[in-house]
Short mmCIF file of C-alpha atoms and ligand atoms in Angstrom, two decimals:
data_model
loop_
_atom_site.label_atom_id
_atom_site.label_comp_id
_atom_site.label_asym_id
_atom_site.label_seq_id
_atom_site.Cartn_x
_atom_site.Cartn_y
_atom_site.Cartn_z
CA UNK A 1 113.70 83.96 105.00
CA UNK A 2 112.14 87.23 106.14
CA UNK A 3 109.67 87.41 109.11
CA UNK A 4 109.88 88.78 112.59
CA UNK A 5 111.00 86.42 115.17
CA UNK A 6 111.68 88.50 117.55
CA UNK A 7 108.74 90.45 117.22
CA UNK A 8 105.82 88.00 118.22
CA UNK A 9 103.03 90.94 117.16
CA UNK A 10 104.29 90.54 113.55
CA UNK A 11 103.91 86.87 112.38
CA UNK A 12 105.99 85.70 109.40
CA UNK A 13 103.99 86.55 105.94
CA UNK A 14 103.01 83.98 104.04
CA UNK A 15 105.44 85.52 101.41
CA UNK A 16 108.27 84.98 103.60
CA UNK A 17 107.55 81.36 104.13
CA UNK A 18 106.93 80.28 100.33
CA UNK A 19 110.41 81.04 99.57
CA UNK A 20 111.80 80.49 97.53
CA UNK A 21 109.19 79.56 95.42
CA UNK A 22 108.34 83.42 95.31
CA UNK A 23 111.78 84.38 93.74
CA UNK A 24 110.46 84.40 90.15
CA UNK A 25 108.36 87.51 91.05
CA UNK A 26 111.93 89.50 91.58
CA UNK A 27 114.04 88.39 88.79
CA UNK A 28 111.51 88.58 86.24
CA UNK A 29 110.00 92.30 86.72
CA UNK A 30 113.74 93.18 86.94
CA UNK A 31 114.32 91.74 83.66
CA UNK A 32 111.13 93.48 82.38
CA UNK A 33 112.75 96.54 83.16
CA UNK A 34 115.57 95.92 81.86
CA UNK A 35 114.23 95.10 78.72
CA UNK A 36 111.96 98.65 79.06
CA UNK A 37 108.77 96.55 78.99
CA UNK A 38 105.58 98.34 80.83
CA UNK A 39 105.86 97.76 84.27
CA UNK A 40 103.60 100.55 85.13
CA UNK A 41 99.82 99.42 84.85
CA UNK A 42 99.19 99.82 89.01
CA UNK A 43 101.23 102.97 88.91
CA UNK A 44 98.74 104.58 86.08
CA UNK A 45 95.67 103.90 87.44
CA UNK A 46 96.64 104.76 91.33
CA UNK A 47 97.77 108.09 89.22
CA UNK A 48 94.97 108.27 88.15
CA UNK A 49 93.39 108.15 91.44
CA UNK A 50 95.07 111.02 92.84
CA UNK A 51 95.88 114.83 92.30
CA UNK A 52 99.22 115.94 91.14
CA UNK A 53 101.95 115.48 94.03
CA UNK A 54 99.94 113.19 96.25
CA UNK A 55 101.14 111.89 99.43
CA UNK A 56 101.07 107.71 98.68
CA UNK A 57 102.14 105.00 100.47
CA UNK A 58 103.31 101.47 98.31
CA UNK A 59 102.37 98.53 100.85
CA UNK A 60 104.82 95.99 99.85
CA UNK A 61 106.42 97.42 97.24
CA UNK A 62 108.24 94.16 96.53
CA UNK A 63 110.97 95.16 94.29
CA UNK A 64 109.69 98.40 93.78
CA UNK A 65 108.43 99.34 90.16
CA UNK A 66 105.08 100.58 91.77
CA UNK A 67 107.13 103.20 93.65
CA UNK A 68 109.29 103.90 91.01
CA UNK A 69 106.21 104.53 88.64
CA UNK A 70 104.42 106.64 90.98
CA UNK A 71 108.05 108.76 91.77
CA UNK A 72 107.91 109.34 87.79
CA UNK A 73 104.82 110.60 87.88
CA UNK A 74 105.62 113.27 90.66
CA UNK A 75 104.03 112.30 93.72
CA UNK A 76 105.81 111.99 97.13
CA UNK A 77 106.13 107.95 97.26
CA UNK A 78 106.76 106.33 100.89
CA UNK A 79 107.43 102.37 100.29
CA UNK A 80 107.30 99.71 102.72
CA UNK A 81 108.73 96.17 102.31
CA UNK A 82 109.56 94.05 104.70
CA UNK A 83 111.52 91.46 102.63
CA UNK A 84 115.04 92.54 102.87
CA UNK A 85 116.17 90.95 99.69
CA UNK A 86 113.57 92.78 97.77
CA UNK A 87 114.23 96.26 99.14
CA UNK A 88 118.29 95.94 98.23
CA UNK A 89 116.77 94.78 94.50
CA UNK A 90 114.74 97.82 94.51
CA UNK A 91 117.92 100.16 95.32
CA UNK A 92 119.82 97.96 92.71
CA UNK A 93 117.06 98.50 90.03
CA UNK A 94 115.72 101.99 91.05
CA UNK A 95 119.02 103.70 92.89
CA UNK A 96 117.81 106.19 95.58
CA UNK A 97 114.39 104.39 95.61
CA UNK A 98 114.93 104.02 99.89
CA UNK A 99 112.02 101.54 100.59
CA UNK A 100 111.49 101.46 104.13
CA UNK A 101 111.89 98.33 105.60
CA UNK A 102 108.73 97.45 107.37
CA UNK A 103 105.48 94.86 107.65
CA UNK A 104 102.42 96.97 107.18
CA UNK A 105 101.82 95.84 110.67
CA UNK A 106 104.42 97.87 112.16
CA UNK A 107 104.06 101.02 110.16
CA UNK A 108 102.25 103.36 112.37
CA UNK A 109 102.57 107.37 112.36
CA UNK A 110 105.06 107.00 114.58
CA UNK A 111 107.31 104.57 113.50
CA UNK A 112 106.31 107.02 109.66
CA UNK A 113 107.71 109.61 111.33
CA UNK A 114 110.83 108.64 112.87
CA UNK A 115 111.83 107.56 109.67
CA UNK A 116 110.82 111.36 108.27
CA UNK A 117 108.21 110.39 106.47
CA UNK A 118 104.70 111.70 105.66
CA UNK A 119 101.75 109.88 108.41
CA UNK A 120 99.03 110.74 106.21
CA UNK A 121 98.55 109.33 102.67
CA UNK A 122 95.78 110.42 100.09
CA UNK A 123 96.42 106.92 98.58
CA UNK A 124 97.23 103.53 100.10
CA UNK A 125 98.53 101.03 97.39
CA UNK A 126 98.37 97.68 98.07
CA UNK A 127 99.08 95.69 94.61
CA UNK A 128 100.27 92.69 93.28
CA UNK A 129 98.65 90.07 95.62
CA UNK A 130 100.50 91.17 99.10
CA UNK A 131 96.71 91.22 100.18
CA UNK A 132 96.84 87.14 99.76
CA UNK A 133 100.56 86.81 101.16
CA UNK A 134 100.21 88.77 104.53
CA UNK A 135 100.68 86.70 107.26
CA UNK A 136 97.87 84.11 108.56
CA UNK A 137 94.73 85.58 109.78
CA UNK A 138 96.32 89.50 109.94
CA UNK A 139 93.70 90.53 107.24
CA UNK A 140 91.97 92.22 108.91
CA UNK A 141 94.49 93.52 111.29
CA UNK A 142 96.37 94.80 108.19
CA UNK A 143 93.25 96.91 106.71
CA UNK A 144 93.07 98.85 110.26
CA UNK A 145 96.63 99.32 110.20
CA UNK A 146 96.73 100.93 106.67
CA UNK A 147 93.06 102.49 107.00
CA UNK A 148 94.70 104.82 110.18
CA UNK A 149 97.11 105.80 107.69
CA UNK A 150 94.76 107.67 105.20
CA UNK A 151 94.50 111.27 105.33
CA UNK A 152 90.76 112.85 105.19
CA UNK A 153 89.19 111.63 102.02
CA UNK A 154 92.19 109.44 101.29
CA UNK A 155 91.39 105.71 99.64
CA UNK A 156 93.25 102.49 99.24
CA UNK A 157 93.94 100.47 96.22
CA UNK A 158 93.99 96.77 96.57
CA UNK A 159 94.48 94.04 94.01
CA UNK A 160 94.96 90.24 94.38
CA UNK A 161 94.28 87.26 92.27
CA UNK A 162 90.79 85.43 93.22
CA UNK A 163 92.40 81.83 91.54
CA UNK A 164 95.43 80.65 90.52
CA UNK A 165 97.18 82.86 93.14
CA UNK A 166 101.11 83.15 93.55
CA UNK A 167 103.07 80.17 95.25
CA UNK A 168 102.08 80.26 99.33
CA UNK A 169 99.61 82.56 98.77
CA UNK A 170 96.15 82.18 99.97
CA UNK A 171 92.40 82.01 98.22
CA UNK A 172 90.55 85.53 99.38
CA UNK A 173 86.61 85.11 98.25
CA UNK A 174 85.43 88.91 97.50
CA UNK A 175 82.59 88.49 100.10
CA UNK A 176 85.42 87.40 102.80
CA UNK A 177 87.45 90.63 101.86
CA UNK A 178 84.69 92.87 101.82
CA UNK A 179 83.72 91.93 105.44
CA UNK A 180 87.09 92.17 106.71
CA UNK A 181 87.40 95.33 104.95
CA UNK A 182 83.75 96.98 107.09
CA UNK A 183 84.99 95.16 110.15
CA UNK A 184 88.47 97.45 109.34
CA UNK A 185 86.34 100.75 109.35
CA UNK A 186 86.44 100.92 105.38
CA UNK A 187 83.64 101.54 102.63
CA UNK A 188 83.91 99.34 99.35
CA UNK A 189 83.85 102.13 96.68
CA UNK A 190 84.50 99.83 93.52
CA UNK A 191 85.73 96.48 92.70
CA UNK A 192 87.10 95.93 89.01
CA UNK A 193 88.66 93.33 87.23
CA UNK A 194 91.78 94.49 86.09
CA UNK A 195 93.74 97.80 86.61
CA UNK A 196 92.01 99.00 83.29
CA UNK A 197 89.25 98.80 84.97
CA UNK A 198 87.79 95.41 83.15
CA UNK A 199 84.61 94.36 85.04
CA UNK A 200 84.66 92.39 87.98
CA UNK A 201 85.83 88.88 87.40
CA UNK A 202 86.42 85.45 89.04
CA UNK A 203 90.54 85.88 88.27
CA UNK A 204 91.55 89.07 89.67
CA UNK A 205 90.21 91.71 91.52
CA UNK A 206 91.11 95.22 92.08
CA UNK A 207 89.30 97.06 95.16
CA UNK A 208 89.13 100.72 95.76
CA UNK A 209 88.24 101.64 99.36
CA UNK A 210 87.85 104.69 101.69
CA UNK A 211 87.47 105.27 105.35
CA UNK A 212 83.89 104.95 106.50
CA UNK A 213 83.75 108.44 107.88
CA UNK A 214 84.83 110.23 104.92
CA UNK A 215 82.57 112.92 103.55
CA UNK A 216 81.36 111.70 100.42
C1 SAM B 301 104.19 89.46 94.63
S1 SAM B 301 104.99 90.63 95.63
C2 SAM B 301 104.36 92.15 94.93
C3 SAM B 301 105.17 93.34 95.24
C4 SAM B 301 104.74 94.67 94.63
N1 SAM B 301 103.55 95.19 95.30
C5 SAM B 301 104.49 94.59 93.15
O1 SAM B 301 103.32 94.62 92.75
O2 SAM B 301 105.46 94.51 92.40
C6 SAM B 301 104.08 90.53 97.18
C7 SAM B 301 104.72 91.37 98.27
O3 SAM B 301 103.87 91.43 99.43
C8 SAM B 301 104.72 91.66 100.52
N2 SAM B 301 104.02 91.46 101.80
C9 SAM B 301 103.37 90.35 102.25
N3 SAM B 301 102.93 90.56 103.50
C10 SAM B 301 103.29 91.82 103.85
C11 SAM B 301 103.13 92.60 105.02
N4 SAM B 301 102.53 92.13 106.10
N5 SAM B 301 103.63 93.86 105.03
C12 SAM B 301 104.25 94.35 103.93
N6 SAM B 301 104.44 93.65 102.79
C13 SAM B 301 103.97 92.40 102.76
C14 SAM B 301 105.84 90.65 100.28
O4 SAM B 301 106.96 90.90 101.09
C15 SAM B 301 106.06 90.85 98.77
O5 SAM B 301 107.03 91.80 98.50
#
């Protein structure tokens, strides 16, 4: 069980309470890799996003293939997960990987910093539905936290599943995300289907977002 008992600002995620319902997620992307399967879709089109070497943070980077991916491709990766378990899996699957142990809640440019990392990001990754397992009602709160993390011009990618969700996870209607996401200071740039860039569905969505005072 992961969450932050002590820290009454930083509410267990739904994540941490679904387990372990959620451990099939871990176990079977690290037998993906294993088996040298393609783990990588996220980390291509977030590539894709971005110049050569960009700054990028992973937002729960789970068990860290999106970090990994991104690392390949030569940018400077900074990965936060708050789920202990998950972050010794991602040093047991990707050694030297060093996911940072924190809720997106608590990672400010100063807690960035004291850990010697980069507090500006040209990308903010968000993938695999941690947008639908944050903790209750910290939607919003999240968004802001992340959005004061980009660096001029930077964006965010988002993606969560609009049905059929993970286990604990919650249902996020597009038009409830998008308003959380102006209320947060950021600008809806695209939503997509898939991270080939399908069009918009009713089963997944991927979101690419930028601060509402970048030049455009
Ligand atoms: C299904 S996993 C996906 C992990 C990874 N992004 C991937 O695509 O492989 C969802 C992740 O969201 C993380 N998560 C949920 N709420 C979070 C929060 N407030 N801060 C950081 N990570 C969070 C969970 O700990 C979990 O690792």
């Amino acid at each position: 069980m992961t969450g932050h008992p002590d820290t009454p600002d930083v509410p267990p995620t739904r994540w941490s309470l679904a387990e372990p319902g959620t451990h099939g997620y871990s176990s079977r992307f690290a037998e993906l890799v294993a088996q040298g399967e393609d783990v990588d879709g996220e980390a291509r089109l977030a590539d894709a996003l971005t110049q050569r070497g960009a700054t990028i943070l992973d937002a729960g980077a789970g068990m860290g293939r999106v970090t990994a991916g991104l690392r390949a491709r030569g940018h400077t990766v900074t990965g936060i997960e708050p789920d202990r378990s998950l972050v010794a899996q991602a040093e047991a699957t990707y050694p030297g990987l060093g996911l940072l142990p924190l809720d997106i809640l608590e990672t400010t440019p100063e807690v960035l910093e004291a850990h010697g990392r980069p507090t500006a990001y040209a990308l903010v990754v968000a993938v695999g539905n941690v947008f639908i397992l944050l903790a209750e009602g910290t939607e919003q709160r999240a968004l802001r936290t992340l959005r004061d993390l980009l660096a001029p011009g930077g964006r965010m990618l988002i993606g969560f599943h609009l049905s059929a969700g993970p286990a604990g996870s919650r249902t996020y209607a597009p038009e409830e995300f998008v308003a959380d996401a102006t209320a947060a200071g950021l600008t809806v740039d695209l939503r997509a289907g898939s991270y080939e860039l399908h069009p918009a569905n009713e089963e997944y969505a991927v979101w690419l977002l930028s601060r509402d005072d970048s030049p455009s």
